[in-house]
CSV table of N, CA and C in Angstrom, one decimal:
chain,number,residue,atom,x,y,z
A,6,MET,N,56.9,249.5,153.2
A,6,MET,CA,57.3,247.7,151.5
A,6,MET,C,55.5,247.8,151.6
A,7,THR,N,54.4,247.5,151.3
A,7,THR,CA,53.5,247.3,150.1
A,7,THR,C,52.7,246.2,150.2
A,8,HIS,N,51.6,245.7,151.1
A,8,HIS,CA,51.7,244.1,151.4
A,8,HIS,C,50.2,244.2,150.3
A,9,PRO,N,50.5,243.0,149.9
A,9,PRO,CA,48.9,242.6,149.0
A,9,PRO,C,47.7,242.6,149.8
A,10,SER,N,46.6,243.0,149.5
A,10,SER,CA,45.3,243.1,149.9
A,10,SER,C,44.5,242.0,148.9
A,11,ARG,N,43.5,241.9,149.4
A,11,ARG,CA,42.0,240.5,149.2
A,11,ARG,C,41.8,241.5,147.8
A,12,ALA,N,41.9,242.9,147.7
A,12,ALA,CA,40.7,243.5,146.6
A,12,ALA,C,42.1,242.9,145.3
A,13,ASP,N,43.7,243.0,145.7
A,13,ASP,CA,43.8,243.0,144.4
A,13,ASP,C,43.8,241.4,143.6
A,14,LEU,N,43.3,240.2,144.3
A,14,LEU,CA,42.7,239.1,144.0
A,14,LEU,C,41.5,239.6,143.4
A,15,SER,N,41.2,238.5,141.8
A,15,SER,CA,40.1,238.3,141.4
A,15,SER,C,39.2,237.1,142.1
A,16,ASP,N,38.2,237.6,142.0
A,16,ASP,CA,37.0,236.8,142.3
A,16,ASP,C,37.3,234.8,141.9
A,17,GLY,N,37.6,234.9,140.9
A,17,GLY,CA,37.4,233.4,140.3
A,17,GLY,C,39.7,233.3,141.0
A,18,GLN,N,40.3,234.2,141.4
A,18,GLN,CA,41.5,233.8,142.2
A,18,GLN,C,41.3,232.8,143.5
A,19,LYS,N,40.0,234.0,144.0
A,19,LYS,CA,39.7,234.0,145.8
A,19,LYS,C,39.0,232.3,145.6
A,20,GLN,N,38.6,231.7,145.0
A,20,GLN,CA,37.4,230.6,144.7
A,20,GLN,C,38.5,229.5,144.7
A,21,CYS,N,39.3,229.7,144.0
A,21,CYS,CA,40.4,228.5,143.6
A,21,CYS,C,41.7,228.1,145.4
A,22,LEU,N,41.6,229.5,145.9
A,22,LEU,CA,42.4,229.7,147.0
A,22,LEU,C,41.7,229.1,148.4
A,23,ARG,N,40.4,229.0,148.5
A,23,ARG,CA,39.7,229.1,149.1
A,23,ARG,C,39.4,227.2,149.0
A,24,LEU,N,39.1,226.7,148.0
A,24,LEU,CA,39.3,225.6,147.6
A,24,LEU,C,40.2,224.6,147.6
A,25,VAL,N,41.4,224.7,147.5
A,25,VAL,CA,42.8,224.9,147.9
A,25,VAL,C,43.3,225.1,149.0
A,26,GLY,N,42.4,225.3,150.3
A,26,GLY,CA,42.6,226.0,151.3
A,26,GLY,C,41.4,224.1,152.3
A,27,GLN,N,40.9,223.4,150.9
A,27,GLN,CA,39.7,222.3,151.3
A,27,GLN,C,40.4,221.4,151.2
A,28,HIS,N,42.0,221.3,150.3
A,28,HIS,CA,42.8,220.1,149.6
A,28,HIS,C,42.3,219.2,148.7
A,29,LEU,N,41.8,220.4,148.1
A,29,LEU,CA,41.5,220.2,146.6
A,29,LEU,C,42.4,220.3,145.8
A,30,THR,N,42.7,219.2,144.4
A,30,THR,CA,43.2,219.0,143.4
A,30,THR,C,43.0,220.6,142.8
A,31,SER,N,43.6,220.6,141.4
A,31,SER,CA,43.5,221.0,140.5
A,31,SER,C,42.1,221.2,139.3
A,32,LYS,N,42.1,219.5,139.5
A,32,LYS,CA,41.0,218.5,138.6
A,32,LYS,C,40.1,218.7,139.4
A,33,GLU,N,40.2,218.3,140.4
A,33,GLU,CA,38.7,218.6,140.9
A,33,GLU,C,37.8,220.2,141.5
A,34,ILE,N,39.3,220.6,141.7
A,34,ILE,CA,38.6,222.7,141.6
A,34,ILE,C,37.5,222.7,139.9
A,35,ALA,N,38.6,222.6,139.2
A,35,ALA,CA,37.9,222.9,137.7
A,35,ALA,C,36.5,222.0,137.7
A,36,ARG,N,36.2,220.7,138.0
A,36,ARG,CA,35.6,219.9,138.2
A,36,ARG,C,34.0,220.7,139.3
A,37,LYS,N,34.3,221.4,140.1
A,37,LYS,CA,33.4,222.0,141.1
A,37,LYS,C,33.0,223.3,140.5
A,38,LEU,N,33.7,224.0,140.1
A,38,LEU,CA,33.8,225.3,139.3
A,38,LEU,C,33.4,225.5,137.9
A,39,GLY,N,33.7,224.2,137.0
A,39,GLY,CA,33.2,224.0,135.1
A,39,GLY,C,34.0,224.6,135.1
A,40,ILE,N,35.2,224.5,134.9
A,40,ILE,CA,36.2,225.4,133.9
A,40,ILE,C,37.5,224.1,134.3
A,41,SER,N,38.4,224.8,133.1
A,41,SER,CA,40.1,223.5,132.8
A,41,SER,C,40.6,223.9,134.3
A,42,HIS,N,41.5,222.0,134.3
A,42,HIS,CA,42.5,222.8,135.3
A,42,HIS,C,43.2,223.4,135.1
A,43,PHE,N,44.1,223.6,134.0
A,43,PHE,CA,45.0,224.7,133.4
A,43,PHE,C,44.3,226.1,133.4
A,44,THR,N,43.1,226.4,133.3
A,44,THR,CA,42.7,227.9,134.1
A,44,THR,C,42.4,227.5,135.6
A,45,VAL,N,42.4,226.8,136.3
A,45,VAL,CA,42.3,226.7,137.8
A,45,VAL,C,44.1,227.3,138.1
A,46,ASP,N,44.6,226.5,137.3
A,46,ASP,CA,46.3,226.5,137.6
A,46,ASP,C,47.1,227.9,137.3
A,47,GLN,N,46.2,228.1,135.6
A,47,GLN,CA,46.6,230.3,136.0
A,47,GLN,C,46.4,230.8,136.8
A,48,ARG,N,44.8,230.5,137.3
A,48,ARG,CA,44.4,231.5,138.8
A,48,ARG,C,44.9,231.5,140.0
A,49,LEU,N,45.5,230.1,140.4
A,49,LEU,CA,46.2,230.0,141.0
A,49,LEU,C,47.8,230.0,141.1
A,50,ASP,N,48.3,230.5,139.7
A,50,ASP,CA,49.1,230.6,139.7
A,50,ASP,C,49.6,232.3,139.8
A,51,SER,N,48.8,233.4,139.4
A,51,SER,CA,48.7,234.4,139.7
A,51,SER,C,48.4,235.4,140.3
A,52,ALA,N,47.9,234.3,141.5
A,52,ALA,CA,47.0,234.5,143.3
A,52,ALA,C,48.7,234.8,143.6
A,53,ARG,N,49.1,233.3,143.1
A,53,ARG,CA,50.8,233.2,144.3
A,53,ARG,C,51.8,234.5,144.2
A,54,ARG,N,51.8,234.8,143.0
A,54,ARG,CA,52.6,236.2,142.3
A,54,ARG,C,52.3,236.9,143.4
A,55,LYS,N,50.5,237.6,142.8
A,55,LYS,CA,50.0,238.7,143.1
A,55,LYS,C,50.6,238.5,145.3
A,56,LEU,N,50.3,237.6,145.7
A,56,LEU,CA,50.3,237.5,147.0
A,56,LEU,C,52.2,237.2,147.6
A,57,ASN,N,52.9,237.5,146.6
A,57,ASN,CA,54.6,237.6,146.8
A,57,ASN,C,55.2,236.0,147.7
A,58,ALA,N,54.3,235.0,147.0
A,58,ALA,CA,53.8,233.4,147.6
A,58,ALA,C,54.7,232.5,146.6
A,59,HIS,N,55.7,231.8,147.9
A,59,HIS,CA,56.9,230.4,147.3
A,59,HIS,C,56.2,229.5,146.2
A,60,SER,N,55.3,228.9,146.9
A,60,SER,CA,54.0,228.0,146.3
A,60,SER,C,52.7,228.9,146.3
A,61,ARG,N,51.8,227.5,146.0
A,61,ARG,CA,50.1,227.7,146.0
A,61,ARG,C,50.0,227.6,147.8
A,62,LYS,N,50.6,226.7,148.3
A,62,LYS,CA,50.4,226.4,149.9
A,62,LYS,C,50.5,227.8,150.5
A,63,ASP,N,51.5,228.9,150.4
A,63,ASP,CA,51.7,229.5,151.1
A,63,ASP,C,50.7,230.6,150.3
A,64,ALA,N,50.7,230.3,149.3
A,64,ALA,CA,49.7,231.4,149.0
A,64,ALA,C,48.6,231.5,149.8
A,65,VAL,N,47.5,230.0,149.8
A,65,VAL,CA,46.4,229.8,150.3
A,65,VAL,C,47.1,230.5,151.8
A,66,ARG,N,47.9,230.0,152.6
A,66,ARG,CA,48.2,230.7,154.0
A,66,ARG,C,47.7,232.2,154.4
A,67,ILE,N,48.9,232.7,153.5
A,67,ILE,CA,48.3,233.8,153.1
A,67,ILE,C,47.4,234.4,152.9
A,68,PHE,N,46.7,234.4,152.2
A,68,PHE,CA,44.9,234.2,151.7
A,68,PHE,C,44.6,234.0,153.0
A,69,MET,N,44.6,233.3,153.8
A,69,MET,CA,43.1,231.7,154.9
A,69,MET,C,43.4,233.1,155.9
A,70,ALA,N,44.7,233.8,156.0
A,70,ALA,CA,45.7,234.8,157.0
A,70,ALA,C,44.9,236.8,156.9
A,71,MET,N,44.6,236.3,155.4
A,71,MET,CA,44.3,237.8,155.1
A,71,MET,C,42.6,238.1,154.8
A,72,GLU,N,42.0,237.1,154.7
A,72,GLU,CA,40.4,236.5,154.9
A,72,GLU,C,40.4,237.1,156.5
A,73,GLN,N,41.0,236.4,157.4
A,73,GLN,CA,41.2,236.0,158.8
A,73,GLN,C,41.1,237.8,158.9
A,74,GLU,N,41.9,238.5,158.5
A,74,GLU,CA,42.7,240.0,159.0
A,74,GLU,C,43.0,239.5,159.9
A,75,SER,N,43.8,238.6,159.9
A,75,SER,CA,45.2,238.5,161.1
A,75,SER,C,46.6,238.4,160.8
A,76,LEU,N,46.7,239.4,159.2
A,76,LEU,CA,47.6,239.5,158.6
A,76,LEU,C,48.8,240.8,159.3
A,77,SER,N,49.5,240.5,160.0
A,77,SER,CA,50.4,241.8,160.1
A,77,SER,C,51.9,241.2,160.0
A,78,GLU,N,52.1,243.0,160.2
A,78,GLU,CA,54.0,243.2,160.3
A,78,GLU,C,54.6,242.4,161.1
A,79,PRO,N,55.4,241.7,160.9
A,79,PRO,CA,56.5,241.0,161.8
A,79,PRO,C,57.1,242.7,161.9
A,80,LEU,N,57.7,241.9,163.4
A,80,LEU,CA,58.4,243.0,164.2
A,80,LEU,C,59.4,243.0,163.8
A,81,VAL,N,60.6,242.3,163.3
A,81,VAL,CA,62.1,242.3,162.4
A,81,VAL,C,62.2,241.8,160.7
A,82,TYR,N,62.2,242.4,160.2
A,82,TYR,CA,62.5,241.8,158.6
A,82,TYR,C,63.5,240.2,158.6
A,83,GLU,N,63.0,239.6,158.0
A,83,GLU,CA,63.3,239.0,157.8
A,83,GLU,C,63.7,238.1,156.3
A,84,PRO,N,64.2,237.8,155.1
A,84,PRO,CA,64.7,238.0,153.9
A,84,PRO,C,63.7,236.7,153.2
A,85,SER,N,62.7,236.7,152.6
A,85,SER,CA,62.1,235.2,152.7
A,85,SER,C,62.7,234.1,152.3
A,86,ASP,N,64.5,234.3,151.4
A,86,ASP,CA,64.6,232.8,151.3
A,86,ASP,C,65.1,232.4,152.7
A,87,ILE,N,65.8,233.2,153.8
A,87,ILE,CA,66.0,233.1,155.0
A,87,ILE,C,64.8,232.0,155.9
A,88,ALA,N,63.6,232.6,155.7
A,88,ALA,CA,62.4,232.3,156.5
A,88,ALA,C,61.8,230.7,155.3
A,89,ALA,N,62.5,230.6,153.8
A,89,ALA,CA,62.0,229.6,153.9
A,89,ALA,C,63.1,228.6,154.1
A,90,GLU,N,64.3,228.9,154.3
A,90,GLU,CA,65.1,227.6,154.9
A,90,GLU,C,64.9,227.5,155.9
A,91,ARG,N,64.8,228.3,156.7
A,91,ARG,CA,63.9,227.7,158.2
A,91,ARG,C,62.5,227.2,158.0
A,92,ASP,N,61.9,227.2,157.3
A,92,ASP,CA,61.0,226.2,157.7
A,92,ASP,C,61.4,224.8,156.6
A,93,VAL,N,62.3,225.2,155.9
A,93,VAL,CA,63.1,223.4,154.9
A,93,VAL,C,63.7,222.5,156.7
A,94,HIS,N,63.8,223.2,157.5
A,94,HIS,CA,64.8,222.6,158.2
A,94,HIS,C,63.7,221.9,159.5
A,95,ILE,N,62.5,223.0,159.9
A,95,ILE,CA,61.7,222.7,160.5
A,95,ILE,C,61.1,221.6,160.3
A,96,GLN,N,60.4,221.0,159.0
A,96,GLN,CA,59.9,220.5,157.7
A,96,GLN,C,60.7,219.5,157.8
A,97,ASN,N,61.9,219.5,157.6
A,97,ASN,CA,62.8,218.0,157.2
A,97,ASN,C,64.2,218.1,157.6
A,98,PRO,N,63.8,217.9,158.7
A,98,PRO,CA,64.9,217.7,159.8
A,98,PRO,C,65.8,216.7,159.3
A,99,PRO,N,67.7,217.3,159.5
A,99,PRO,CA,68.4,216.0,159.3
A,99,PRO,C,68.2,214.7,159.8
A,100,PRO,N,68.3,213.5,159.2
A,100,PRO,CA,68.3,212.0,159.7
A,100,PRO,C,69.0,211.8,161.2
A,101,LYS,N,68.7,211.1,162.4
A,101,LYS,CA,69.3,211.3,163.3
A,101,LYS,C,70.5,210.6,163.0
A,102,GLY,N,71.9,210.3,163.5
A,102,GLY,CA,72.7,209.8,163.5
A,102,GLY,C,73.2,210.0,162.5
A,103,ARG,N,73.1,210.9,161.1
A,103,ARG,CA,74.2,211.7,160.6
A,103,ARG,C,74.3,213.0,160.3
A,104,THR,N,76.4,213.1,160.5
A,104,THR,CA,76.4,214.3,161.0
A,104,THR,C,77.5,214.9,159.8
A,105,GLY,N,77.5,215.7,159.5
A,105,GLY,CA,79.1,217.0,158.7
A,105,GLY,C,78.5,216.1,157.6
A,106,ILE,N,79.1,215.8,156.1
A,106,ILE,CA,78.5,216.3,155.0
A,106,ILE,C,77.0,215.7,154.6
A,107,PHE,N,76.9,214.5,154.9
A,107,PHE,CA,76.0,213.7,155.0
A,107,PHE,C,74.6,215.1,155.6
A,108,ALA,N,74.7,214.9,156.8
A,108,ALA,CA,73.0,216.2,157.0
A,108,ALA,C,73.4,217.2,156.6
A,109,PHE,N,74.2,217.4,155.7
A,109,PHE,CA,74.1,218.8,155.3
A,109,PHE,C,73.3,218.7,153.9
A,110,ALA,N,74.0,217.2,152.9
A,110,ALA,CA,73.1,217.1,152.5
A,110,ALA,C,71.5,216.7,152.2
A,111,ALA,N,71.4,216.0,153.3
A,111,ALA,CA,70.2,215.3,153.1
A,111,ALA,C,69.2,216.8,154.0
A,112,SER,N,69.8,217.4,154.6
A,112,SER,CA,69.0,218.4,154.5
A,112,SER,C,68.7,219.5,153.4
A,113,ARG,N,69.6,219.4,152.5
A,113,ARG,CA,69.3,220.7,151.8
A,113,ARG,C,68.2,219.8,150.0
A,114,ILE,N,68.3,218.7,150.5
A,114,ILE,CA,67.8,217.5,149.4
A,114,ILE,C,66.2,216.8,149.4
A,115,SER,N,65.3,217.3,148.5
A,115,SER,CA,63.7,217.0,148.4
A,115,SER,C,63.5,216.1,147.9
A,116,VAL,N,62.7,214.8,149.1
A,116,VAL,CA,62.7,213.7,148.2
A,116,VAL,C,61.0,213.5,148.3
A,117,PRO,N,60.8,212.8,147.5
A,117,PRO,CA,59.1,212.7,147.1
A,117,PRO,C,58.9,212.3,148.4
A,118,PRO,N,57.3,212.2,148.1
A,118,PRO,CA,56.6,211.7,148.8
A,118,PRO,C,56.9,210.0,148.5
A,119,ILE,N,57.0,209.2,149.5
A,119,ILE,CA,56.2,207.5,149.0
A,119,ILE,C,54.7,206.9,149.8
A,120,GLY,N,54.3,206.5,148.2
A,120,GLY,CA,52.9,206.1,148.1
A,120,GLY,C,52.2,206.8,147.5
A,121,GLY,N,52.4,207.3,146.8
A,121,GLY,CA,51.9,208.0,145.5
A,121,GLY,C,51.3,209.7,146.0
A,122,LYS,N,51.7,210.2,147.2
A,122,LYS,CA,51.2,211.3,147.9
A,122,LYS,C,51.8,212.2,147.3
A,123,ARG,N,51.2,213.2,146.9
A,123,ARG,CA,51.2,214.7,145.5
A,123,ARG,C,52.5,215.3,146.8
A,124,HIS,N,53.6,215.6,145.6
A,124,HIS,CA,54.3,216.5,146.6
A,124,HIS,C,54.6,218.3,145.6
A,125,HIS,N,54.4,218.8,146.5
A,125,HIS,CA,54.3,220.8,146.6
A,125,HIS,C,56.3,221.1,146.0
A,126,LEU,N,57.1,220.6,145.4
A,126,LEU,CA,57.8,221.3,144.8
A,126,LEU,C,57.7,222.3,144.0
A,127,PRO,N,58.2,223.3,143.8
A,127,PRO,CA,57.8,224.4,142.6
A,127,PRO,C,58.8,223.9,141.5
A,128,LYS,N,58.3,224.1,140.6
A,128,LYS,CA,58.5,223.1,139.1
A,128,LYS,C,60.3,223.6,138.9
A,129,ARG,N,60.9,224.5,138.8
A,129,ARG,CA,61.9,225.4,139.2
A,129,ARG,C,62.8,224.2,140.6
A,130,GLU,N,62.5,224.0,141.1
A,130,GLU,CA,63.0,223.0,142.0
A,130,GLU,C,63.5,221.9,141.6
A,131,ILE,N,62.5,221.0,140.9
A,131,ILE,CA,62.3,219.7,139.9
A,131,ILE,C,63.2,220.5,138.9
A,132,LEU,N,62.9,221.0,137.9
A,132,LEU,CA,64.1,220.9,137.3
A,132,LEU,C,65.8,220.8,137.8
A,133,VAL,N,65.8,222.0,139.2
A,133,VAL,CA,67.0,221.6,139.3
A,133,VAL,C,67.9,220.7,139.8
A,134,GLN,N,66.7,220.0,140.7
A,134,GLN,CA,67.5,218.9,141.3
A,134,GLN,C,67.1,217.5,140.1
A,135,SER,N,66.5,217.4,138.7
A,135,SER,CA,66.7,216.9,137.9
A,135,SER,C,68.0,217.0,137.1
A,136,LEU,N,68.8,218.2,137.2
A,136,LEU,CA,70.1,218.7,136.2
A,136,LEU,C,71.4,218.1,137.0
A,137,ASN,N,70.6,218.1,138.1
A,137,ASN,CA,72.0,218.2,138.9
A,137,ASN,C,72.0,216.7,139.7
A,138,ILE,N,71.1,215.7,139.0
A,138,ILE,CA,71.3,213.7,139.0
A,138,ILE,C,71.6,214.0,138.0
A,139,ALA,N,71.4,214.7,136.5
A,139,ALA,CA,72.2,214.3,135.2
A,139,ALA,C,73.1,214.4,135.3
A,140,PHE,N,73.6,215.5,135.9
A,140,PHE,CA,75.2,216.1,136.5
A,140,PHE,C,76.3,215.3,136.8
A,141,PHE,N,75.7,214.9,137.9
A,141,PHE,CA,76.4,213.9,139.3
A,141,PHE,C,76.2,212.5,138.3
A,142,SER,N,75.5,212.1,137.8
A,142,SER,CA,75.8,210.5,136.8
A,142,SER,C,76.6,210.8,136.0
A,143,THR,N,76.6,212.2,135.1
A,143,THR,CA,77.5,211.7,134.2
A,143,THR,C,78.9,211.6,134.9
A,144,LEU,N,79.0,212.2,135.9
A,144,LEU,CA,80.3,212.4,136.4
A,144,LEU,C,81.1,211.2,137.3
A,145,LEU,N,80.3,210.0,137.4
A,145,LEU,CA,79.9,209.1,138.3
A,145,LEU,C,80.1,208.4,137.1
A,146,ILE,N,79.7,208.4,135.7
A,146,ILE,CA,80.1,207.1,135.1
A,146,ILE,C,81.6,207.7,134.2
A,147,ALA,N,81.7,208.2,134.2
A,147,ALA,CA,83.3,209.1,133.8
A,147,ALA,C,84.1,208.9,134.4
A,148,LEU,N,84.1,209.2,135.7
A,148,LEU,CA,84.9,208.6,136.8
A,148,LEU,C,85.3,207.3,136.5
A,149,VAL,N,83.9,205.7,136.5
A,149,VAL,CA,83.6,204.6,136.9
A,149,VAL,C,84.9,204.2,135.2
A,150,VAL,N,84.7,205.0,133.9
A,150,VAL,CA,85.7,204.7,132.6
A,150,VAL,C,86.7,205.1,132.9
A,151,ILE,N,86.9,206.0,133.6
A,151,ILE,CA,88.6,206.0,133.9
A,151,ILE,C,89.1,205.5,134.4
A,152,ILE,N,88.2,204.8,135.9
A,152,ILE,CA,89.0,203.6,136.4
A,152,ILE,C,89.2,202.7,135.9
A,153,LEU,N,88.3,201.8,135.3
A,153,LEU,CA,88.2,200.6,134.6
A,153,LEU,C,89.1,201.2,133.1
A,154,THR,N,89.4,202.0,132.9
A,154,THR,CA,90.4,202.1,131.9
A,154,THR,C,92.2,201.7,132.1
A,155,GLY,N,92.0,202.3,133.7
A,155,GLY,CA,93.3,202.7,133.7
A,155,GLY,C,94.0,201.4,134.4
A,156,THR,N,92.8,200.2,135.5
A,156,THR,CA,93.2,199.1,135.6
A,156,THR,C,93.0,197.9,133.8
A,157,LEU,N,92.5,198.1,132.9
A,157,LEU,CA,92.8,197.5,131.9
A,157,LEU,C,94.5,197.6,131.5
A,158,ARG,N,94.5,198.8,131.4
A,158,ARG,CA,96.1,199.3,131.4
A,158,ARG,C,96.7,198.0,131.8
A,159,LEU,N,96.5,198.4,132.7
A,159,LEU,CA,97.5,197.8,134.1
A,159,LEU,C,98.0,196.3,134.1
A,160,PHE,N,96.6,195.6,133.3
A,160,PHE,CA,96.6,194.6,132.9
A,160,PHE,C,97.3,193.5,131.6
A,161,ARG,N,97.5,194.2,130.5
A,161,ARG,CA,98.0,194.0,129.1
A,161,ARG,C,99.3,193.9,129.3
């Protein structure tokens, strides 16, 4: 298993990753570097793919660890999906007092931050959640129509 190295990243990608590490947005990075924010996003996405990271935040963590030369191989192989799921449970523990299916659902749903803060959800997750909302809303509306239709037939 080969690990990505700092040499695999371009200078522009390294600059963008360092600035993301300073908590700057793409537009702020673009202004600072004198480039388009689309270019910044492309550089960050390319760096994310090269570093095999799930998000730009993960890419920054990996890059910073590489820069500090503290990146070491884990003692035990852990698939990335299990590690990501573990991190989600650590960051978003299920609300207290909820058990069973509600706790399971609450732990699986990403809720955007309140107060206009930026979220770091990948586009794929946003799309999946949007499709889930549309699908289950359609099912709920169909169920309400069926119940109302049956109720009206009873009173005729």
